[in-house]
Coordinates of C-alpha atoms in Angstrom, one line a residue:
Chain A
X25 CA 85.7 -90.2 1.6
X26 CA 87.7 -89.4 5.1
X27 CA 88.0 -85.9 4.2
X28 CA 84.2 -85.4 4.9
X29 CA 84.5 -86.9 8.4
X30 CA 88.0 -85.3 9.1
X31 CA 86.8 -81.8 7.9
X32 CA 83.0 -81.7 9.0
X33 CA 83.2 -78.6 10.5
X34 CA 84.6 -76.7 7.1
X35 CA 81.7 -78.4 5.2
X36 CA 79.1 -77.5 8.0
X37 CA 80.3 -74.1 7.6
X38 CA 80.0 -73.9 4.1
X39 CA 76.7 -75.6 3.9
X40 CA 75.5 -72.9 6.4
X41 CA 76.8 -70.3 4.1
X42 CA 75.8 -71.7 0.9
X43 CA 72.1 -71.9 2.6
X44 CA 71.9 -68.2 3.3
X45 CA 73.2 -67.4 0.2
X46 CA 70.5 -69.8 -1.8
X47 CA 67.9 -68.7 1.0
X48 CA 68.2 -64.9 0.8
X49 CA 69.1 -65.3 -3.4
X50 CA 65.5 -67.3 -3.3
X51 CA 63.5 -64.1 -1.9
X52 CA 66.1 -61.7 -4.4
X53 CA 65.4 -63.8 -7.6
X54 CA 61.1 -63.9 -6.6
X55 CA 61.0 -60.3 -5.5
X56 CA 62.3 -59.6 -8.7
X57 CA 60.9 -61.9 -11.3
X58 CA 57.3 -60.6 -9.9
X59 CA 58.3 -57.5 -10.8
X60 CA 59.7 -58.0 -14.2
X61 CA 56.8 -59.9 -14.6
X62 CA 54.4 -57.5 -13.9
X63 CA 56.4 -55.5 -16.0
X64 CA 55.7 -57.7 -19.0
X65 CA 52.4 -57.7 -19.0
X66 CA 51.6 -54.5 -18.1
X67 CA 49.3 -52.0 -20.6
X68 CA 51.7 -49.6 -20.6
X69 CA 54.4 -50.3 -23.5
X70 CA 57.3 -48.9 -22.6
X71 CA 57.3 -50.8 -19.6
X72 CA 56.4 -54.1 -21.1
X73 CA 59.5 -53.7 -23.8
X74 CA 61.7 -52.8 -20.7
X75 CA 60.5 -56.5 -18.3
X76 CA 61.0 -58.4 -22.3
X77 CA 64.5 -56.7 -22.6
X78 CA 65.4 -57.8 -19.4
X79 CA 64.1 -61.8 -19.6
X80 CA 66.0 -61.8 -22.9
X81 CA 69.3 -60.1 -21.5
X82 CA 69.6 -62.1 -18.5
X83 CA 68.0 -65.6 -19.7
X84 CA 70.1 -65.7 -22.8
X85 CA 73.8 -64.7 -21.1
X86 CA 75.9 -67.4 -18.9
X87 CA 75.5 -67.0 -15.0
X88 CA 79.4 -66.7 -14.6
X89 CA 78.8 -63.4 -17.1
X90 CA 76.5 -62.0 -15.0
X91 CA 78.6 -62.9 -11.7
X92 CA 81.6 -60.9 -13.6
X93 CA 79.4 -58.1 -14.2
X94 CA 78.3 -57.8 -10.8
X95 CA 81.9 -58.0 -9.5
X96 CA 83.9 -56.6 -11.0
X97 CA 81.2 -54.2 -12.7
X98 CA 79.8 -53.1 -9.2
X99 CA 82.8 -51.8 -7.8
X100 CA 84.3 -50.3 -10.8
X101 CA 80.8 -48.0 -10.8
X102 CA 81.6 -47.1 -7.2
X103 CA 79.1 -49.7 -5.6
X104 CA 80.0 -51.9 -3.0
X105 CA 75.9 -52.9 -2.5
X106 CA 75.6 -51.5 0.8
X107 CA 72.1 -51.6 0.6
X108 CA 71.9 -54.7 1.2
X109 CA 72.8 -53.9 4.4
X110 CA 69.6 -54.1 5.7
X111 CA 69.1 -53.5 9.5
X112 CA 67.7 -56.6 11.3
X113 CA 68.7 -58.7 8.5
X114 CA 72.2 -58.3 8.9
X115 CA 72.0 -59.7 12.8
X116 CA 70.6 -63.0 11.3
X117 CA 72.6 -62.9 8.0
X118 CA 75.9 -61.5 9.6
X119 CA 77.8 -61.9 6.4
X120 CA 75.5 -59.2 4.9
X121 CA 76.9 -56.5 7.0
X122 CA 80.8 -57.1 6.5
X123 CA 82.5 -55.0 4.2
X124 CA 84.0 -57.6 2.3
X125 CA 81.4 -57.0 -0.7
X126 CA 81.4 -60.4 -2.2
X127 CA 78.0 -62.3 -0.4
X128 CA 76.2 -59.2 -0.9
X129 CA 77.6 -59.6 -5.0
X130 CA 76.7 -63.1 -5.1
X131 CA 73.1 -62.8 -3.8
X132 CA 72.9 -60.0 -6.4
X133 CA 74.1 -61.8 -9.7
X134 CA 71.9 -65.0 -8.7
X135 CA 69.0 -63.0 -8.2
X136 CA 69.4 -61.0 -11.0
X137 CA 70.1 -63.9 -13.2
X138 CA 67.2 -66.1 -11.6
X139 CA 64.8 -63.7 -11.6
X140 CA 64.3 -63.9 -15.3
X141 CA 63.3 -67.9 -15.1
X142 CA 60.8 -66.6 -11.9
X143 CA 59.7 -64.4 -13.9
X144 CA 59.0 -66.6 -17.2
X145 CA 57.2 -69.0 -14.8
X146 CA 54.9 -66.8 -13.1
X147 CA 54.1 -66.0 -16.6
X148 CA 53.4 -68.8 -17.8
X149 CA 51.5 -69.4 -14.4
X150 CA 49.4 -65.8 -15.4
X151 CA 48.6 -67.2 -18.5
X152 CA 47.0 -70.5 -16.6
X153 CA 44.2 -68.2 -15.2
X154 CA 41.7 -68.2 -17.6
X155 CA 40.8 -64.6 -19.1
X156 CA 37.1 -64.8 -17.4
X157 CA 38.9 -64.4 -14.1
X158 CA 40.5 -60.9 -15.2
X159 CA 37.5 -59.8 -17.0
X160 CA 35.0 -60.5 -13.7
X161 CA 37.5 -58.9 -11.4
X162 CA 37.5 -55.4 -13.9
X163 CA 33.5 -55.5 -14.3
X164 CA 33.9 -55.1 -10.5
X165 CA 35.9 -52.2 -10.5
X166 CA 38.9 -53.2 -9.6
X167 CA 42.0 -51.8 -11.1
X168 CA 44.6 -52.9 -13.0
X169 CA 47.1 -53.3 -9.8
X170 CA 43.9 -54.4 -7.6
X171 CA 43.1 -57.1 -10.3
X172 CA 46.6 -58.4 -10.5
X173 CA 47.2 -58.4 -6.7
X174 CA 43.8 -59.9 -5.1
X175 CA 42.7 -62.5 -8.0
X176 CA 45.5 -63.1 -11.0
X177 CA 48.9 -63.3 -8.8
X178 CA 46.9 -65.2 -6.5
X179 CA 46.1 -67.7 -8.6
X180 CA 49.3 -67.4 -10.8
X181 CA 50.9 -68.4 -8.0
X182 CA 49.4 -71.8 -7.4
X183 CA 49.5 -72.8 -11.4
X184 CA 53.3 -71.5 -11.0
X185 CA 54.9 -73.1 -7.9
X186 CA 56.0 -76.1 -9.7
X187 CA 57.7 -74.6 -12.0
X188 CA 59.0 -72.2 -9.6
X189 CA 60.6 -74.7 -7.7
X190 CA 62.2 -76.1 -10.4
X191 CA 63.5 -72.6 -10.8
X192 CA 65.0 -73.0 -7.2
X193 CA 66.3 -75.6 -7.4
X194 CA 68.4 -74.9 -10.2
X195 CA 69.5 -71.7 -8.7
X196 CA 70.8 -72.9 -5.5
X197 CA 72.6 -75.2 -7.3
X198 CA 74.6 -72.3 -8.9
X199 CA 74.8 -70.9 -6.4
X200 CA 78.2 -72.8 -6.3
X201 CA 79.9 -70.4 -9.1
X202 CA 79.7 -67.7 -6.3
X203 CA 82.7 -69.3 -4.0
X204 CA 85.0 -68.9 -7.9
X205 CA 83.7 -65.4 -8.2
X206 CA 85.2 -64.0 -4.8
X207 CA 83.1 -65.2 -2.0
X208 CA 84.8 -67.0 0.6
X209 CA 83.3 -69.6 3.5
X210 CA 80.5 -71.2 1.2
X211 CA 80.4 -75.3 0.2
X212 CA 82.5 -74.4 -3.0
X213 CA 85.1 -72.2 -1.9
X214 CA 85.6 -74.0 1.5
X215 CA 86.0 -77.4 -1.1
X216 CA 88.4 -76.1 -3.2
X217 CA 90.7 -74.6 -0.1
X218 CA 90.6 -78.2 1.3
X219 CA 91.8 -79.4 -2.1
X220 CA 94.4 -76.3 -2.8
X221 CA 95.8 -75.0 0.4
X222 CA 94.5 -77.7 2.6
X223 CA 94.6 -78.1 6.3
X224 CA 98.1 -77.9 8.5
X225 CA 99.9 -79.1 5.3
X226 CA 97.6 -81.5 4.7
X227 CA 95.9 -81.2 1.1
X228 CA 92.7 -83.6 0.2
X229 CA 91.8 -85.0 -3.6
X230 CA 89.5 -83.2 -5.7
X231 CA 87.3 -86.1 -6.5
X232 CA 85.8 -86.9 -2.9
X233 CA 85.5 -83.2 -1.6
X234 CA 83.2 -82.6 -4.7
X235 CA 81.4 -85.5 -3.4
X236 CA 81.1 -84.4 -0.2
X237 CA 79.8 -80.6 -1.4
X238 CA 77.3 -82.6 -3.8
X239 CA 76.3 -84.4 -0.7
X240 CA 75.6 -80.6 0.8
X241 CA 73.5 -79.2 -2.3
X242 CA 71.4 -83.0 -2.1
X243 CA 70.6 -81.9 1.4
X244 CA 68.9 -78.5 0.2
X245 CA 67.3 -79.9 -3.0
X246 CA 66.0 -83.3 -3.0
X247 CA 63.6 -81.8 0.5
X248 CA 62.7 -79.0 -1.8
X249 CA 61.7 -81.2 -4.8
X250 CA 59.8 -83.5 -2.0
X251 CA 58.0 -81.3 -1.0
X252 CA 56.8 -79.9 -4.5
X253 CA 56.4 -83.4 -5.2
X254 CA 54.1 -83.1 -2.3
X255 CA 52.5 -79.7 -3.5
X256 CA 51.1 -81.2 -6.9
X257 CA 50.2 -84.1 -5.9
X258 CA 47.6 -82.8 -3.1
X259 CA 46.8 -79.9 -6.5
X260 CA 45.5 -82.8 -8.5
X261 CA 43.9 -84.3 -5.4
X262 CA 41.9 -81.5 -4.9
X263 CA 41.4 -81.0 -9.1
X264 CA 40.6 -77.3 -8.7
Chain B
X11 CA 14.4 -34.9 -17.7
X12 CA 14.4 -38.5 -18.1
X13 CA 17.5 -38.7 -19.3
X14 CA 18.1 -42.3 -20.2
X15 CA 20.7 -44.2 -17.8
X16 CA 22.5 -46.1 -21.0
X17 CA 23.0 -44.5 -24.9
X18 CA 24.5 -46.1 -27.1
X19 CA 24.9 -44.0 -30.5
X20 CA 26.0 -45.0 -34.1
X21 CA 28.6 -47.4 -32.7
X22 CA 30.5 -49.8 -35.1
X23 CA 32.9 -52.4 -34.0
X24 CA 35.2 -54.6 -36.6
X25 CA 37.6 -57.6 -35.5
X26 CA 39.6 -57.3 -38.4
X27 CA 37.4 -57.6 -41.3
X28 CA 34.6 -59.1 -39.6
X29 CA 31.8 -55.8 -39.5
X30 CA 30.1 -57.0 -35.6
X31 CA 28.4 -53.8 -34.5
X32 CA 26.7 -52.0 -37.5
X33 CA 25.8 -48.5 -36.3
X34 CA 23.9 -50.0 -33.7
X35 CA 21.7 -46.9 -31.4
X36 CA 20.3 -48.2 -28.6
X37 CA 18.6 -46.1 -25.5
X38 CA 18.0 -47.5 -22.0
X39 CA 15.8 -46.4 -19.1
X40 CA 16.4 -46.1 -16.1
X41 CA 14.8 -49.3 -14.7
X42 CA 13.6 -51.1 -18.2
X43 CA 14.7 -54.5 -18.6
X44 CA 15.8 -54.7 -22.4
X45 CA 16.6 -58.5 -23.6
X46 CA 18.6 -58.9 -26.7
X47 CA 18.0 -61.5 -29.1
X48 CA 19.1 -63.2 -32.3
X49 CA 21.3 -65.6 -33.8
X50 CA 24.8 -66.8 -32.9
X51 CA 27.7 -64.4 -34.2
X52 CA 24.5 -61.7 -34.7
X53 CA 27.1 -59.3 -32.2
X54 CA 24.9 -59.5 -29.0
X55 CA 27.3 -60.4 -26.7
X56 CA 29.9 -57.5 -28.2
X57 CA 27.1 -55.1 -27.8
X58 CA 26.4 -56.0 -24.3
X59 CA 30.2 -56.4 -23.6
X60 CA 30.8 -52.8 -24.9
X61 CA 28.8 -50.8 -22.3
X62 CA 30.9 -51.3 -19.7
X63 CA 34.1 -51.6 -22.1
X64 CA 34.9 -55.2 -21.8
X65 CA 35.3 -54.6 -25.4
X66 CA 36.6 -51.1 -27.0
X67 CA 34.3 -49.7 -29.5
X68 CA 35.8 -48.1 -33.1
X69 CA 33.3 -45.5 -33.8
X70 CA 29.9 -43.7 -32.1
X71 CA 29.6 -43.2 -28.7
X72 CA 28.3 -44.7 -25.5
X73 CA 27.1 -43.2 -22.8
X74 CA 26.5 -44.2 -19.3
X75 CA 24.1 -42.1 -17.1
X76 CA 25.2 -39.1 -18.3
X77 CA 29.0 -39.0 -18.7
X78 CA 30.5 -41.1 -22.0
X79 CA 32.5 -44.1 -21.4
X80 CA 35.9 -42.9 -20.0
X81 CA 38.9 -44.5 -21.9
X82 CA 41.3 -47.4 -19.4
X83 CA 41.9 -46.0 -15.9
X84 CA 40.3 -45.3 -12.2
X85 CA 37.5 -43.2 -14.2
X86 CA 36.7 -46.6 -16.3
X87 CA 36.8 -48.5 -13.2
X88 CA 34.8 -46.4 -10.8
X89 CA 32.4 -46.8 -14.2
X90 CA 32.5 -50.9 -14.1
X91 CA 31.9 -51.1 -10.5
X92 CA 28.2 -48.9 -10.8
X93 CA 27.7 -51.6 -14.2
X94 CA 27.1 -55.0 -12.7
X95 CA 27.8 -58.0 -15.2
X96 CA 27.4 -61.8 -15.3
X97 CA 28.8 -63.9 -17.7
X98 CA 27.6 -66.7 -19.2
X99 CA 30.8 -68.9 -18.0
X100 CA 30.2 -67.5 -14.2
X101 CA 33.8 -66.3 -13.6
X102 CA 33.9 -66.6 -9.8
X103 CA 37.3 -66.2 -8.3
X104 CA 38.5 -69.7 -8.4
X105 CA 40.5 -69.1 -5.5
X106 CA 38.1 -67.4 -3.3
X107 CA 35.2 -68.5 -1.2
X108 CA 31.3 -67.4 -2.3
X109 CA 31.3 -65.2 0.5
X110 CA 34.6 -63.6 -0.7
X111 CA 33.7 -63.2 -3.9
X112 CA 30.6 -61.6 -2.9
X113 CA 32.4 -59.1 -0.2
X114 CA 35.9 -58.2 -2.1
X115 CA 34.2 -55.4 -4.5
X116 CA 32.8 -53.5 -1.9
X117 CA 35.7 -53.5 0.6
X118 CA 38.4 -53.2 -2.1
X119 CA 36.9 -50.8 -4.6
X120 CA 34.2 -49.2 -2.1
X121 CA 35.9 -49.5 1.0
X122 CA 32.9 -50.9 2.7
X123 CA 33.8 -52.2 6.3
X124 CA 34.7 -55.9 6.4
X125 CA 31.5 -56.6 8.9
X126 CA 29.1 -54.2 7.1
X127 CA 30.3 -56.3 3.9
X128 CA 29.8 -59.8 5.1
X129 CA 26.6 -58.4 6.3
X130 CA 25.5 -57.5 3.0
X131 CA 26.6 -60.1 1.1
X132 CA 24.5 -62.5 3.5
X133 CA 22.1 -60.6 2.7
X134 CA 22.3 -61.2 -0.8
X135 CA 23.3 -64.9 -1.3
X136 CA 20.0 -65.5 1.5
X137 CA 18.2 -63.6 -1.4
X138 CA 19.7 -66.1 -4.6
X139 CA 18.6 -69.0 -2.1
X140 CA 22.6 -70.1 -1.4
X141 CA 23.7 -68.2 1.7
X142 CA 24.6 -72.0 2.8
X143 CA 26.9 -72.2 0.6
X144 CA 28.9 -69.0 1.5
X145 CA 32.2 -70.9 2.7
X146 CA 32.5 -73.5 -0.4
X147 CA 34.7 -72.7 -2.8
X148 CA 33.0 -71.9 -6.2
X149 CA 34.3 -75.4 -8.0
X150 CA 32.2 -77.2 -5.3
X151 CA 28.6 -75.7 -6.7
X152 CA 26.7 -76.8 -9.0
X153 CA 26.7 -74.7 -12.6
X154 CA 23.1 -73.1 -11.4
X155 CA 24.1 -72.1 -7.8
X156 CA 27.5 -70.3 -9.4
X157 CA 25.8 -68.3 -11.4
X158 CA 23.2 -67.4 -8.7
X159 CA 26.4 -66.6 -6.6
X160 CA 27.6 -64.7 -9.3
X161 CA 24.4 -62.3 -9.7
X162 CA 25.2 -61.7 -5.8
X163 CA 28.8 -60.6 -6.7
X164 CA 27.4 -58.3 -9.1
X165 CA 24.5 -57.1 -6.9
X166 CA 26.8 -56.3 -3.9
X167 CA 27.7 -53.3 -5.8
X168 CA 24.6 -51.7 -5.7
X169 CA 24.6 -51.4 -9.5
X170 CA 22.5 -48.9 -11.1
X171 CA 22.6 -51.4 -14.1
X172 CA 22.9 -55.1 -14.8
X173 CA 24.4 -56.5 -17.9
X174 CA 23.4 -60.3 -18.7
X175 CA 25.6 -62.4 -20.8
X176 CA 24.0 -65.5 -21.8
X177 CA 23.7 -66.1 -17.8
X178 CA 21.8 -69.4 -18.7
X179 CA 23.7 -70.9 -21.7
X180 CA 26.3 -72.8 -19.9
X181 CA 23.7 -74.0 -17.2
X182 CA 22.3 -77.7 -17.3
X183 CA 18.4 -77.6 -18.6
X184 CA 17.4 -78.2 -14.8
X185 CA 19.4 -75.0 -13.5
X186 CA 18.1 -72.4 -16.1
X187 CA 14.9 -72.3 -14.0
X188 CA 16.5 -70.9 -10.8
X189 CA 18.8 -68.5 -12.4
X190 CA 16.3 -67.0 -14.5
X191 CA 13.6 -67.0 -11.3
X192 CA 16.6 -64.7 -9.5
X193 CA 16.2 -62.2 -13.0
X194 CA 12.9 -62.2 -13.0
X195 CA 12.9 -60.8 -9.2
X196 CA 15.5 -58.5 -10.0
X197 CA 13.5 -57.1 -13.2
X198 CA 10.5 -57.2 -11.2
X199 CA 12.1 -54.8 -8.7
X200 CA 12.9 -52.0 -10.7
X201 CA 16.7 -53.3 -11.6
X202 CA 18.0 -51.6 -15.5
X203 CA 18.4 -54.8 -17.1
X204 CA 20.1 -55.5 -20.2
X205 CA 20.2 -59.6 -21.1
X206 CA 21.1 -61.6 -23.8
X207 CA 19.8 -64.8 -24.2
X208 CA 18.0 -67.2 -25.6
X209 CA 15.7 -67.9 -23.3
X210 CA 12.5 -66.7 -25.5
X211 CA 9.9 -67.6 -22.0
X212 CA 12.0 -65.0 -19.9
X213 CA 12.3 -62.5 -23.1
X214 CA 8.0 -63.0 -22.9
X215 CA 7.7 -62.1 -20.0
X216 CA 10.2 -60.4 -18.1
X217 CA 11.3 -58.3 -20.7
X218 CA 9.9 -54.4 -21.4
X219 CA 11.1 -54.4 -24.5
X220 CA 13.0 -56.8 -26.9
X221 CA 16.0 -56.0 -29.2
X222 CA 16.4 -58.6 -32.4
X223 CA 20.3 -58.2 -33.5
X224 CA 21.2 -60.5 -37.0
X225 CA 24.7 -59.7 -38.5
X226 CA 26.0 -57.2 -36.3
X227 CA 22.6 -55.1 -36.8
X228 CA 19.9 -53.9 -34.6
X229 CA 16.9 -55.0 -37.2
X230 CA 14.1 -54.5 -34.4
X231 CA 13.0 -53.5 -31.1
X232 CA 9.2 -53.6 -29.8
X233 CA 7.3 -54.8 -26.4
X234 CA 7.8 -58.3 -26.2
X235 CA 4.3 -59.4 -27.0
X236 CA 4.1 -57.1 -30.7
X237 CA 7.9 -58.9 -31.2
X238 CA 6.8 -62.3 -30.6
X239 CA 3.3 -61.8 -32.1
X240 CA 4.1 -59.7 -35.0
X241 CA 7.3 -59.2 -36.0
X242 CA 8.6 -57.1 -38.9
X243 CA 11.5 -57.8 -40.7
X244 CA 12.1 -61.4 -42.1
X245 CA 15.5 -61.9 -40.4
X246 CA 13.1 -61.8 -36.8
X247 CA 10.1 -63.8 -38.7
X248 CA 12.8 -66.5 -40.2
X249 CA 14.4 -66.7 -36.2
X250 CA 11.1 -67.0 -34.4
X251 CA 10.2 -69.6 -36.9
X252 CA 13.3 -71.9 -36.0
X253 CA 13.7 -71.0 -32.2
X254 CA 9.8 -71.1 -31.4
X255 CA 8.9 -74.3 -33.1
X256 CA 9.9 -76.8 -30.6

């Protein structure tokens, strides 16, 4: 276990990378998933067969397919994702600015792939909120996007964040596919150079440096399953 | 000249087989209070639901001061919010306090000021008796107080009509007096009011006029005190017999 005290920094540097990678692939995959959502239970059908078509493409395919896709895919359709070069971001998140394309691919494929669980839990959340709530909140006047925005997603929300974290969770843990599909400096790839290339000649065993990157995904997930630990707990406290 | 504010013309409704609106007409002033009555399953509730197009209709027409019910849009909805409604299982927004339920129609669909709102919302949970209760959250009231809170929603509109679900049906025996008290005010103020229920003392006396539905059919209408003293057909004589015995 000497590797993780001899190479700290390379693992802090991952672990940095691999955050902002899970953090800004979080916001991707719900920004999504409400929208494919919303898609799927609109009144319009068209739309409604399009947000099903795209649960069923993207929940029922492996993760590394969809990374290949986005990879290899992207680039070969002249796309290198520069807009996710978004101004302001990219001084926080510097790796989104670089023209290496592969962070900006990565946070792609995850949220594309994630988005469909988001968007099966918010569903499932939706379908918590008893019909009476909808049907009160059109005898108002509200429309279809008011309804949805000020009193079902509201609630959805709350009956979904369980769930959702769950969702999280799993995704940041994927996130470690991305440093095997081209991204360099995250917890995976920065492991697997340690073990390969090494340092000055000096290579380390497989077995501990995986320990050492599980010890870097434990640090983001068991917080996060605290705290929604945390969430339904004070939910059934307050039994509303 | 006096057009009548709700018409409802041969309309039939079917859920799947089942025949629940049987060319059921039906014309509304422009403040009457109307209170519908009859048995379970009879299609009350659908007919009441069906005004402001909480359920689609399959044939006939209804008409709603004038214009005919638009089909699912902003006309529908600019419709719903001039049709106030209370259901019999309150519907608040779970998530909202009383005083936001009250004040989210008019800013959000009328664009009311946020002060002028609040204002007017006071205004009206003061008048249903529970303006102390404007910051709880609707799972901390009591069945009689949501329901009161509920009519305030529905008022904060400015409605030119009020539909009545079975507002009293899901209330504990002790908390049917002050919703019904609130409806009686309303009536009493000039309020269109159509009501289902089963609440034969309110039918008696706030009613103008009372409508007997059995099997998806409107078998009679008179003023309540010809319904209750002499009805017609044997489907209202049999009913009266069963609910006005105790």
């Amino acid at each position: 276990m000497n590797v993780l005290w001899e190479q700290f920094p390379v693992f802090r540097d991952g672990f940095l990378l691999t955050f902002q990678l899970s953090f800004l692939s979080a916001i991707g995959a719900l920004l999504v998933g409400t929208l494919v959502a919303v898609l799927r239970i609109s009144p319009v059908p068209p739309l409604r067969w399009l947000g099903t078509s795209y649960v069923n493409l993207f929940r029922n395919i492996p993760l590394t397919a969809v990374f290949v896709f986005v990879v290899v895919g992207l680039p070969l359709l002249g796309s290198s994702a520069d807009f996710l070069k978004i101004p302001g971001l990219d001084q926080i998140f510097t790796r989104l600015g670089i023209d290496l394309p592969y962070f900006r691919f990565s946070i792609i494929a995850l949220s594309l792939y994630t988005a469909a669980f988001v968007c099966e839990a918010l569903r499932s959340g939706i379908n918590a909120v008893p019909s009476g709530q909808a049907e009160a909140a059109r005898s108002i006047g509200l429309t279809f996007t008011q309804n949805l925005r000020f009193i079902v997603l509201p609630q959805a929300w709350r009956a979904a964040i369980v769930p959702l974290g769950s969702v999280i969770i799993a995704m940041i843990k994927n996130s470690a596919i991305a440093g095997f599909m081209g991204l360099y400096g995250d917890l995976s790839s920065r492991g697997q150079e340690l073990v390969s290339a090494g340092v000055n000649g000096v290579t380390y065993p497989l077995i501990p440096v995986f320990i050492a990157i599980s010890l870097g995904f434990l640090i983001m997930t068991v917080p996060l399953g605290l705290l929604l630990d945390r969430i339904e707990k004070n939910r059934m406290v307050k039994a509303r | 000249m006096a057009q009548p504010l709700i018409e409802l013309n041969s309309v039939n409704k079917w859920f799947g087989s089942l025949h629940v609106l049987r060319d059921v007409n039906l014309t509304v002033d422009r403040g009457e209070v109307v209170v519908v009555i009859g048995p379970s399953g009879s299609g009350k509730s659908t007919l009441c639901r069906a005004i402001n197009r909480l359920e689609t209709i399959n044939s006939g027409t209804i008409t709603f001061d004038g214009q005919p019910l638009p089909a699912e849009g902003r006309a529908l909805a600019r419709l719903r919010a001039d049709v106030g409604m209370v259901f019999q299982s309150f519907n608040l927004f779970a998530h909202l306090t009383i005083l936001q339920n009250v004040t989210l129609g008019p800013i959000k669909v009328r664009g009311e000021s946020k002060a002028n709102a609040r204002e007017r919302a006071m205004q009206l949970l003061e008048r249903v008796g529970i303006a102390n209760q404007a910051d709880k959250y609707p799972a901390q009231l009591s069945g009689g107080q949501q329901q009161r809170a509920a009519i305030a929603r529905a008022l904060a509109m400015q409605p030119k009509a009020m539909l009545f679900d079975e507002p009293t049906s899901a209330l504990d025996p002790e908390m049917v007096g002050e919703v019904l008290e609130v409806m009686t005010s309303l009536a009493a103020g000039g309020m269109t009011m159509i009501v289902v229920t089963h609440e034969m003392g309110f039918a008696r006396h706030a009613a103008k006029r009372v409508v007997f539905m059995a099997d998806g059919e409107l078998v009679e209408q008179a003023a309540p005190a010809e319904f209750f003293g002499n009805p017609q057909s044997e489907r209202a004589k049999d009913f009266l017999s069963k609910v006005l015995q105790h």
